[in-house]
mmCIF file of the C-alpha atoms, coordinates in Angstrom:
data_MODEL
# 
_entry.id   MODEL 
# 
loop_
_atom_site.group_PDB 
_atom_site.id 
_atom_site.type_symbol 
_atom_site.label_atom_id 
_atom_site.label_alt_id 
_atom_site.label_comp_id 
_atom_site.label_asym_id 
_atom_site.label_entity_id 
_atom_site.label_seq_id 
_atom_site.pdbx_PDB_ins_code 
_atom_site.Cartn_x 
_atom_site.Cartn_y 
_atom_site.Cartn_z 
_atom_site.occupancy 
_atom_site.B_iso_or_equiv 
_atom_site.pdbx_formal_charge 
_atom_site.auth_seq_id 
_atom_site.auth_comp_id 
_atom_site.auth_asym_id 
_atom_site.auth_atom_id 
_atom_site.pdbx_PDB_model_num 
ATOM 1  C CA . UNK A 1 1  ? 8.031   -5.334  15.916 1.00 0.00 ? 1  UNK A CA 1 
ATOM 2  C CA . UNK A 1 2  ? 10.600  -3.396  14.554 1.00 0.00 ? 2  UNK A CA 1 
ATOM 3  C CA . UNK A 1 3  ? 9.700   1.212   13.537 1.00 0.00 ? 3  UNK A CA 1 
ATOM 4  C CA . UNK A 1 4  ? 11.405  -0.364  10.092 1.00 0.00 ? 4  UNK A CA 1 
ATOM 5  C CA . UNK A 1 5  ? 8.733   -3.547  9.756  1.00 0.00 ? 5  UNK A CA 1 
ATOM 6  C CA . UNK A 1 6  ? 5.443   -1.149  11.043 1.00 0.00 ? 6  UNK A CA 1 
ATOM 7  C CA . UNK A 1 7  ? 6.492   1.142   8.350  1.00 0.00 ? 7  UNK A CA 1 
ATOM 8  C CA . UNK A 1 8  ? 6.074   -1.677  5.993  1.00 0.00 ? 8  UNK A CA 1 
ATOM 9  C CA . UNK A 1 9  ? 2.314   -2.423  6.752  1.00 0.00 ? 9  UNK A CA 1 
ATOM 10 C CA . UNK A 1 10 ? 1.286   1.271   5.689  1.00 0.00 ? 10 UNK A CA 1 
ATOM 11 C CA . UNK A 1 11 ? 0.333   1.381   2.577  1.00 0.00 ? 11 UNK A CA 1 
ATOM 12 C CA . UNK A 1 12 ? 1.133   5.000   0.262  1.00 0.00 ? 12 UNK A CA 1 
ATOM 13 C CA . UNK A 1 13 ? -1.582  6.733   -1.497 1.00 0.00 ? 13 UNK A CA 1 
ATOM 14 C CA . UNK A 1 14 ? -1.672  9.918   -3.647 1.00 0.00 ? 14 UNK A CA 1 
ATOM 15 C CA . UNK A 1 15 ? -3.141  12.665  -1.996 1.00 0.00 ? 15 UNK A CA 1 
ATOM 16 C CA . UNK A 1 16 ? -6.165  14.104  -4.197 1.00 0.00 ? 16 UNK A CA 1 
ATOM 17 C CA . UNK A 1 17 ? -5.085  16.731  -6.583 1.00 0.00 ? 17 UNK A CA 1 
ATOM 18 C CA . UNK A 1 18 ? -5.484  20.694  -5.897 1.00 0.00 ? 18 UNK A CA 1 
ATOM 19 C CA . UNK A 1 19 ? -6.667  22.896  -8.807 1.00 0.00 ? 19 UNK A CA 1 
ATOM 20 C CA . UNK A 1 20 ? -6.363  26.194  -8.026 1.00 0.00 ? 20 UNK A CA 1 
ATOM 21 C CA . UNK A 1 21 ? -3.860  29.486  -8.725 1.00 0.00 ? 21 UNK A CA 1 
ATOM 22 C CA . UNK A 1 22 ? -1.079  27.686  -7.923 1.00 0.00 ? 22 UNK A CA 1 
ATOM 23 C CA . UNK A 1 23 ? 0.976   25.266  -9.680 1.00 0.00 ? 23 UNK A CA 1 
ATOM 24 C CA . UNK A 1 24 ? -1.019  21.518  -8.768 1.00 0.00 ? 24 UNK A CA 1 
ATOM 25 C CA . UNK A 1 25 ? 0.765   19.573  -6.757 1.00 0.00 ? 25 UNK A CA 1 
ATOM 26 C CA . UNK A 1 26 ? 1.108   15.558  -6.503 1.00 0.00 ? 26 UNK A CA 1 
ATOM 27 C CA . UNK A 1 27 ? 2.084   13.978  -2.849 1.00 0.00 ? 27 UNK A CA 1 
ATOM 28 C CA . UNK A 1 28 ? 1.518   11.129  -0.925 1.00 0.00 ? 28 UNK A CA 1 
ATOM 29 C CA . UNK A 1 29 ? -0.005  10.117  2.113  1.00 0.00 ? 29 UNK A CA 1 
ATOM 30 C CA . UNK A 1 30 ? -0.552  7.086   4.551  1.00 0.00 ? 30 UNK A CA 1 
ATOM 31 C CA . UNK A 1 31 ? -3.518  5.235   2.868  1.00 0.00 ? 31 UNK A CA 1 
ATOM 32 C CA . UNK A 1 32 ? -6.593  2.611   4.243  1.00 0.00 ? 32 UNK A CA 1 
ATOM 33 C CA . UNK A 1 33 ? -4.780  -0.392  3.296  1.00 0.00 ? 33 UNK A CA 1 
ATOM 34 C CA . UNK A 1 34 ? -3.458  -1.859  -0.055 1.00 0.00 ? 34 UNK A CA 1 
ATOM 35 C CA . UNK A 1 35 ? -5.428  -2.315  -2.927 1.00 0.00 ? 35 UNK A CA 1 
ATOM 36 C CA . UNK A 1 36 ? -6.657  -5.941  -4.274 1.00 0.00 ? 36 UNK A CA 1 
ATOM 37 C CA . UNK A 1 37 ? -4.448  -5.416  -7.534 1.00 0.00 ? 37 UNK A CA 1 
ATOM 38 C CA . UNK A 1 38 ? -1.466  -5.081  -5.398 1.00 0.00 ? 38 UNK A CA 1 
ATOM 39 C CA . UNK A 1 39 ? -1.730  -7.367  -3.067 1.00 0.00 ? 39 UNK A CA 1 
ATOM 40 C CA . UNK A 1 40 ? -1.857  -9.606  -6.462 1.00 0.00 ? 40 UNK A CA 1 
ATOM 41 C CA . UNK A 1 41 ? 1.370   -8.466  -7.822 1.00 0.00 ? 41 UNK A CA 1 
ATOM 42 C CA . UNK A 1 42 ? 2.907   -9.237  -4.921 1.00 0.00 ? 42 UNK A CA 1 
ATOM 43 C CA . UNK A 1 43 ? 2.070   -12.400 -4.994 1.00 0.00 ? 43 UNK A CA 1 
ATOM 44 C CA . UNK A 1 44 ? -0.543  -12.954 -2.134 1.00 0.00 ? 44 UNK A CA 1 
ATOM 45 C CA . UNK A 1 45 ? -4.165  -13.747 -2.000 1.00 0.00 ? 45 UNK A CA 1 
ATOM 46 C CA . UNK A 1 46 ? -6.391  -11.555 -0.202 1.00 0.00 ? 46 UNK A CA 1 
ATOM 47 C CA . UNK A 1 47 ? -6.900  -14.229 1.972  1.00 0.00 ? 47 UNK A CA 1 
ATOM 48 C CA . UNK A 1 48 ? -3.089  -14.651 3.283  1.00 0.00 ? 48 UNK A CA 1 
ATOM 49 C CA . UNK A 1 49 ? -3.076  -10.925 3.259  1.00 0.00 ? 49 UNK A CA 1 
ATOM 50 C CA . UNK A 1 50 ? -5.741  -10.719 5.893  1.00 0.00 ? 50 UNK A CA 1 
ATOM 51 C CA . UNK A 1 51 ? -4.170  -13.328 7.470  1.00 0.00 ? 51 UNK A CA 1 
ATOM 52 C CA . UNK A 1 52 ? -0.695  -11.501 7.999  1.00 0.00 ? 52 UNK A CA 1 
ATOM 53 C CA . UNK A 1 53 ? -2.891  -8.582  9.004  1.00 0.00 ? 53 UNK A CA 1 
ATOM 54 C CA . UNK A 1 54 ? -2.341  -6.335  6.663  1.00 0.00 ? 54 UNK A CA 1 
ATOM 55 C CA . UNK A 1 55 ? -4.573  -3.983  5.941  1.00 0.00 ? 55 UNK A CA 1 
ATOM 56 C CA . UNK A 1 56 ? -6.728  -4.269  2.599  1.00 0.00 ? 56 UNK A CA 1 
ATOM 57 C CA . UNK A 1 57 ? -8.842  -1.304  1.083  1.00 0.00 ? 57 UNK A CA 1 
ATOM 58 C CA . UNK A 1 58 ? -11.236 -3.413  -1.640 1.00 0.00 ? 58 UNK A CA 1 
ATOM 59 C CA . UNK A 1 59 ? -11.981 0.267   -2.946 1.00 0.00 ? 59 UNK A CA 1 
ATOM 60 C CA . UNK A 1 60 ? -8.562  0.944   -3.879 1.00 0.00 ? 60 UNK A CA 1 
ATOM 61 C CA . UNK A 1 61 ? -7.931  1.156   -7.548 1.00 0.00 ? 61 UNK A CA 1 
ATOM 62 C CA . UNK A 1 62 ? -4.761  2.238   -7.915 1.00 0.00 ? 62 UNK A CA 1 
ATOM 63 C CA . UNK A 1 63 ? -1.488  0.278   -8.397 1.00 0.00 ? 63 UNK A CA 1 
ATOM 64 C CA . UNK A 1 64 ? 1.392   2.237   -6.701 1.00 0.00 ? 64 UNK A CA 1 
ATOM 65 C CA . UNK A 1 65 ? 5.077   0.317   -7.325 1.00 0.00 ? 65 UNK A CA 1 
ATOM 66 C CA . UNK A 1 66 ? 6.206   0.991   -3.875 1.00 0.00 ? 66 UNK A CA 1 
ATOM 67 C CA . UNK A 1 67 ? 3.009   -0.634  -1.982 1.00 0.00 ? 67 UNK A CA 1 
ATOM 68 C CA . UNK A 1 68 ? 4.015   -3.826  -4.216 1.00 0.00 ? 68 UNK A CA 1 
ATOM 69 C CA . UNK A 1 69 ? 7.557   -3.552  -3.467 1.00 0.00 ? 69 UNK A CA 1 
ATOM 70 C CA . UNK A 1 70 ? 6.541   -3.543  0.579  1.00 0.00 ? 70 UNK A CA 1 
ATOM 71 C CA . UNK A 1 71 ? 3.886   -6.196  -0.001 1.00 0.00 ? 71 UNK A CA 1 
ATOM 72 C CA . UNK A 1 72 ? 7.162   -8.365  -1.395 1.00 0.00 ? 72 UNK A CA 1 
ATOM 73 C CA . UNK A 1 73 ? 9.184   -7.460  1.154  1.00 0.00 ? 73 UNK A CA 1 
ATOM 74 C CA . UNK A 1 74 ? 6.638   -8.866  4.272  1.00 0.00 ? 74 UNK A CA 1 
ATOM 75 C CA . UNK A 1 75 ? 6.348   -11.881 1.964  1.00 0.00 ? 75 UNK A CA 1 
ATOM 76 C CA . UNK A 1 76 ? 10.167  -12.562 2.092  1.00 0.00 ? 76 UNK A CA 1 
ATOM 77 C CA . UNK A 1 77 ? 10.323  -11.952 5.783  1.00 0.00 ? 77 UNK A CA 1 
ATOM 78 C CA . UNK A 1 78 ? 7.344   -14.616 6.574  1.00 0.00 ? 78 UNK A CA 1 
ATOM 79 C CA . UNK A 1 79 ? 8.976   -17.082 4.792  1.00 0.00 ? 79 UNK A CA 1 
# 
């Protein structure tokens, strides 16, 4: 597999939020796996998502834009 295609299967996550003297900050990390909602926008099951072998966090609530926008991308490059 391709560094460009293993990127795909990671799914991004905020990191959690630092309160302290200094300004917060927001950033992102490599997350468990995508959440159920986005694996639904995508337009997958859970069940096909498993199947490709990507990784699925059920705890996951979040929706980020660019998890969905990989999720559509491995769908294109199944089919």
């Amino acid at each position: 597999m391709s560094n460009t295609l293993n990127n795909l299967f990671i799914a991004i996550v905020k990191k959690p939020l630092l309160r302290g003297k200094q300004k917060p900050k927001s950033s992102f990390k490599k997350g468990r796996g995508f959440s159920l909602l986005e694996i639904k926008s995508a337009g997958l099951t859970i069940a096909e998502a498993r199947r490709l072998g990507l990784p699925v966090d059920s705890r996951r609530r979040s929706i980020h834009n660019v998890n969905i926008e990989k999720l559509k991308q491995i769908k294109v490059n199944v089919n």
